[in-house]
C-alpha positions as MATLAB code, in Angstrom:
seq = 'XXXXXXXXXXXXXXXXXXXXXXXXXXXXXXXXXXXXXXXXXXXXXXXXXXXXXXXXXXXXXXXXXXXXXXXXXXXXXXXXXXXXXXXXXXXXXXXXXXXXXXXXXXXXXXXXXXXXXXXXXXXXXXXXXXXXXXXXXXXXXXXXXXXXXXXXXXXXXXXXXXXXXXXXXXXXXXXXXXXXXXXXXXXX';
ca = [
      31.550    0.309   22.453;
      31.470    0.518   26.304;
      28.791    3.198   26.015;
      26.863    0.556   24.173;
      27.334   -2.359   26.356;
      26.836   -0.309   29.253;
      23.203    0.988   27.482;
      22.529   -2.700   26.889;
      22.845   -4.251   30.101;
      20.754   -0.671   31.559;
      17.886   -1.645   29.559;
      17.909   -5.335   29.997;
      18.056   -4.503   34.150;
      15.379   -2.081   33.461;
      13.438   -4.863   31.674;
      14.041   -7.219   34.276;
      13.197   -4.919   37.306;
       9.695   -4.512   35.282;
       9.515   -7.977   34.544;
       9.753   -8.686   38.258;
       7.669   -6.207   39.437;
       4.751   -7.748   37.062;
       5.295  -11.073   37.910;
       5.392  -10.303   41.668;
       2.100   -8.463   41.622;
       0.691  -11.423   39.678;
       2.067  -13.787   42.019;
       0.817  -11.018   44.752;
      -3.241  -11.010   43.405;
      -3.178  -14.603   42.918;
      -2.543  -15.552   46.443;
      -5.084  -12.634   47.819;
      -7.319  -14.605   45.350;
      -6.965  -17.848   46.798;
      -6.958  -16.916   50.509;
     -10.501  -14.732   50.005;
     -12.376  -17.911   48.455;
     -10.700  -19.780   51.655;
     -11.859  -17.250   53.613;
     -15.318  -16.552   52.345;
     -15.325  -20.794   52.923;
     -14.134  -21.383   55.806;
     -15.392  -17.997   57.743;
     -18.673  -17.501   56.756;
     -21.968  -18.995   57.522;
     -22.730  -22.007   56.326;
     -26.131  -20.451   54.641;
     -24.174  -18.281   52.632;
     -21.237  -21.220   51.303;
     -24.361  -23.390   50.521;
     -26.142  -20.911   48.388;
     -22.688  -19.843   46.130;
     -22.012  -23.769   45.496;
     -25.287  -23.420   43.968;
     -25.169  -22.347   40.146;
     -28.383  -20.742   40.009;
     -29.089  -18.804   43.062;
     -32.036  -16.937   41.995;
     -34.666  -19.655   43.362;
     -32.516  -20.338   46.722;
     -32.842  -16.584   47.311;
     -36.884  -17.050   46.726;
     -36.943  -19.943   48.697;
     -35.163  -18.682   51.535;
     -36.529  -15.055   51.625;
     -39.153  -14.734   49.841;
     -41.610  -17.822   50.330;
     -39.726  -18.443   53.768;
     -37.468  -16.031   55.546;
     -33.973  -17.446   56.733;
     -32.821  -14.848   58.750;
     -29.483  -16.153   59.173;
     -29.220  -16.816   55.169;
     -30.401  -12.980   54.632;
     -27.227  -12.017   57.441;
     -24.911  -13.943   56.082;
     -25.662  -12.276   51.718;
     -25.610   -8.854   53.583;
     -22.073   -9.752   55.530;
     -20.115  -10.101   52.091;
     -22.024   -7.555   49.558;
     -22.483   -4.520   49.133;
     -25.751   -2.951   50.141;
     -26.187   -2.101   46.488;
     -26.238   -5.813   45.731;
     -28.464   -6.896   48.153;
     -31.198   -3.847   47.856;
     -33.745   -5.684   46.245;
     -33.806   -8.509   48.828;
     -33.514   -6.009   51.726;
     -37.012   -4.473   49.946;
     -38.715   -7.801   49.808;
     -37.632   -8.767   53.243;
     -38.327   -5.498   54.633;
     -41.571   -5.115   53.533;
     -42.943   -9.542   53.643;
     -41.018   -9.922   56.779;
     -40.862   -6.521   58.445;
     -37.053   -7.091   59.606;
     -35.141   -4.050   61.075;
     -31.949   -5.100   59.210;
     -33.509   -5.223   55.987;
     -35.188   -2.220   56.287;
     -32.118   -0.204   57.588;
     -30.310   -1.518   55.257;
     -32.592    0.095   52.516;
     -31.902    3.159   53.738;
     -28.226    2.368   53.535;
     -28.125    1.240   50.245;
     -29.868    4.352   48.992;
     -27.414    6.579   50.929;
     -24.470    4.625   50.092;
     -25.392    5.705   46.389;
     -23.099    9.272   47.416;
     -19.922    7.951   48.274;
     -18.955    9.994   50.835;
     -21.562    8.168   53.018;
     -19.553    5.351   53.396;
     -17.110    7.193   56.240;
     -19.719    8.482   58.313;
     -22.316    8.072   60.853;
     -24.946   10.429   59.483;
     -25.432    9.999   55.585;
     -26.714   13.148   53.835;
     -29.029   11.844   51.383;
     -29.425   15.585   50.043;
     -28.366   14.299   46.813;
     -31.466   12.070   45.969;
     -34.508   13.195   44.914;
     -37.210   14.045   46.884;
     -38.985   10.251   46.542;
     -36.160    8.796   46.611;
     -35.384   10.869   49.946;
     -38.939    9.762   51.098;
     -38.490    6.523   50.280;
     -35.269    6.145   52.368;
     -36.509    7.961   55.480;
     -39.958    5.494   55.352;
     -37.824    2.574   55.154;
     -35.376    4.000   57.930;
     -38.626    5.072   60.429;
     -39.388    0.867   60.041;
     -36.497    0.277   60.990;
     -36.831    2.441   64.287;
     -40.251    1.511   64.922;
     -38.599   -2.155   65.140;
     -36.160   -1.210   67.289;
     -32.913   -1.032   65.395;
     -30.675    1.316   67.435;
     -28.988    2.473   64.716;
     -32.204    3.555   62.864;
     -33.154    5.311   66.067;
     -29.535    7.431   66.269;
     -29.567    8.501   62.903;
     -33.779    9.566   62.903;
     -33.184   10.801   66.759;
     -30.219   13.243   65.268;
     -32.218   14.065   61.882;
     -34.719   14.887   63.834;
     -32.225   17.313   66.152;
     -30.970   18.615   63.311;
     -34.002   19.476   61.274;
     -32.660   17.741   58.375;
     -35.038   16.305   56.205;
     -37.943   16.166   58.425;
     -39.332   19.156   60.812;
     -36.953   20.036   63.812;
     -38.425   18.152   66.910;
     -35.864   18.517   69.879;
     -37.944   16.371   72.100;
     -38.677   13.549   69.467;
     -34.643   13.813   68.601;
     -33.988   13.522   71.757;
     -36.021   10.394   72.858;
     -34.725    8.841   70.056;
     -31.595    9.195   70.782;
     -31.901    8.265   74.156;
     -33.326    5.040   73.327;
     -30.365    4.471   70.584;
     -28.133    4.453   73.464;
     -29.933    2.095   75.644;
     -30.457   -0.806   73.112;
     -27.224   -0.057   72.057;
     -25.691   -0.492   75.385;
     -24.692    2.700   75.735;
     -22.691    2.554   72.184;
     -24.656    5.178   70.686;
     -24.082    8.449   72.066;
];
């Protein structure tokens, strides 16, 4: 009888401690909920809280980058997605508005495709294929022939490197060098 009572009140802790532990996480994900849509309100641009109250954004994201380019609307999209979501508008932009962002972020999104980009300075984009590969390294020479000084690090050390274009020590270099002076000496 004690055997069974003791049993009983095991498994009804056991259920409780569960019980808790569900109701805590719920409790937990809720409030992470609300404080990100307070966040993404109150922290970030006004561009980008104007175009989400907006049910269909599909012609504010034509208006504002393709027949007219809001820079700051364009920053603010690429600030809170991924640059998976936000590929096709960094293609448009790059190419209609010839931004450095955009087209950086092009290359990005094409390396970010291997996950183990996302940890490192110098994505390997060994992985794609070889238009694919082309099509990244065009879209991340724009970006250096704009002046992006992250563009120019990663061509300068592709170039030091060999790595998917022919080995030019001297180009590398001068990229590089450059990197580090628009970067304010950041780059190295």
């Amino acid at each position: 009888m004690k055997r069974k009572l003791f049993l009983s009140i095991a498994l009804s802790l056991i259920v409780l401690v569960i019980a808790l532990k569900y109701y805590t996480d719920y409790v937990t994900n809720s409030a992470v909920r609300e404080y990100e849509k307070k966040y993404v309100a109150e922290f970030n641009d006004t561009h980008l809280t104007e175009a989400q109250s907006e049910y269909d954004l599909n012609p504010k994201f034509k208006e504002r980058l393709i027949d007219k380019f809001d820079k700051n609307f364009y920053d603010s999209i690429v600030k809170v997605d991924t640059y998976d979501n936000v590929l096709i508008y960094s293609i448009i932009v790059s190419n209609k508005w010839n931004y450095s962002e955009a087209s950086l972020n092009v290359f990005m999104a094409l390396a970010g495709l291997d996950k183990k980009n996302s940890s490192t300075s110098l994505p390997e984009i060994d992985f794609l294929d070889e238009e694919s590969r082309k099509m990244a390294l065009h879209y991340l020479e724009k970006a250096s022939d704009k002046e992006h000084p992250n563009a120019k690090y990663i061509l300068g050390k592709y170039y030091l490197e060999g790595k998917y274009l022919a080995k030019n020590a001297t180009l590398g270099n001068s990229l590089l060098q450059e990197a580090k002076k628009l970067s304010g000496g950041i780059l190295e």
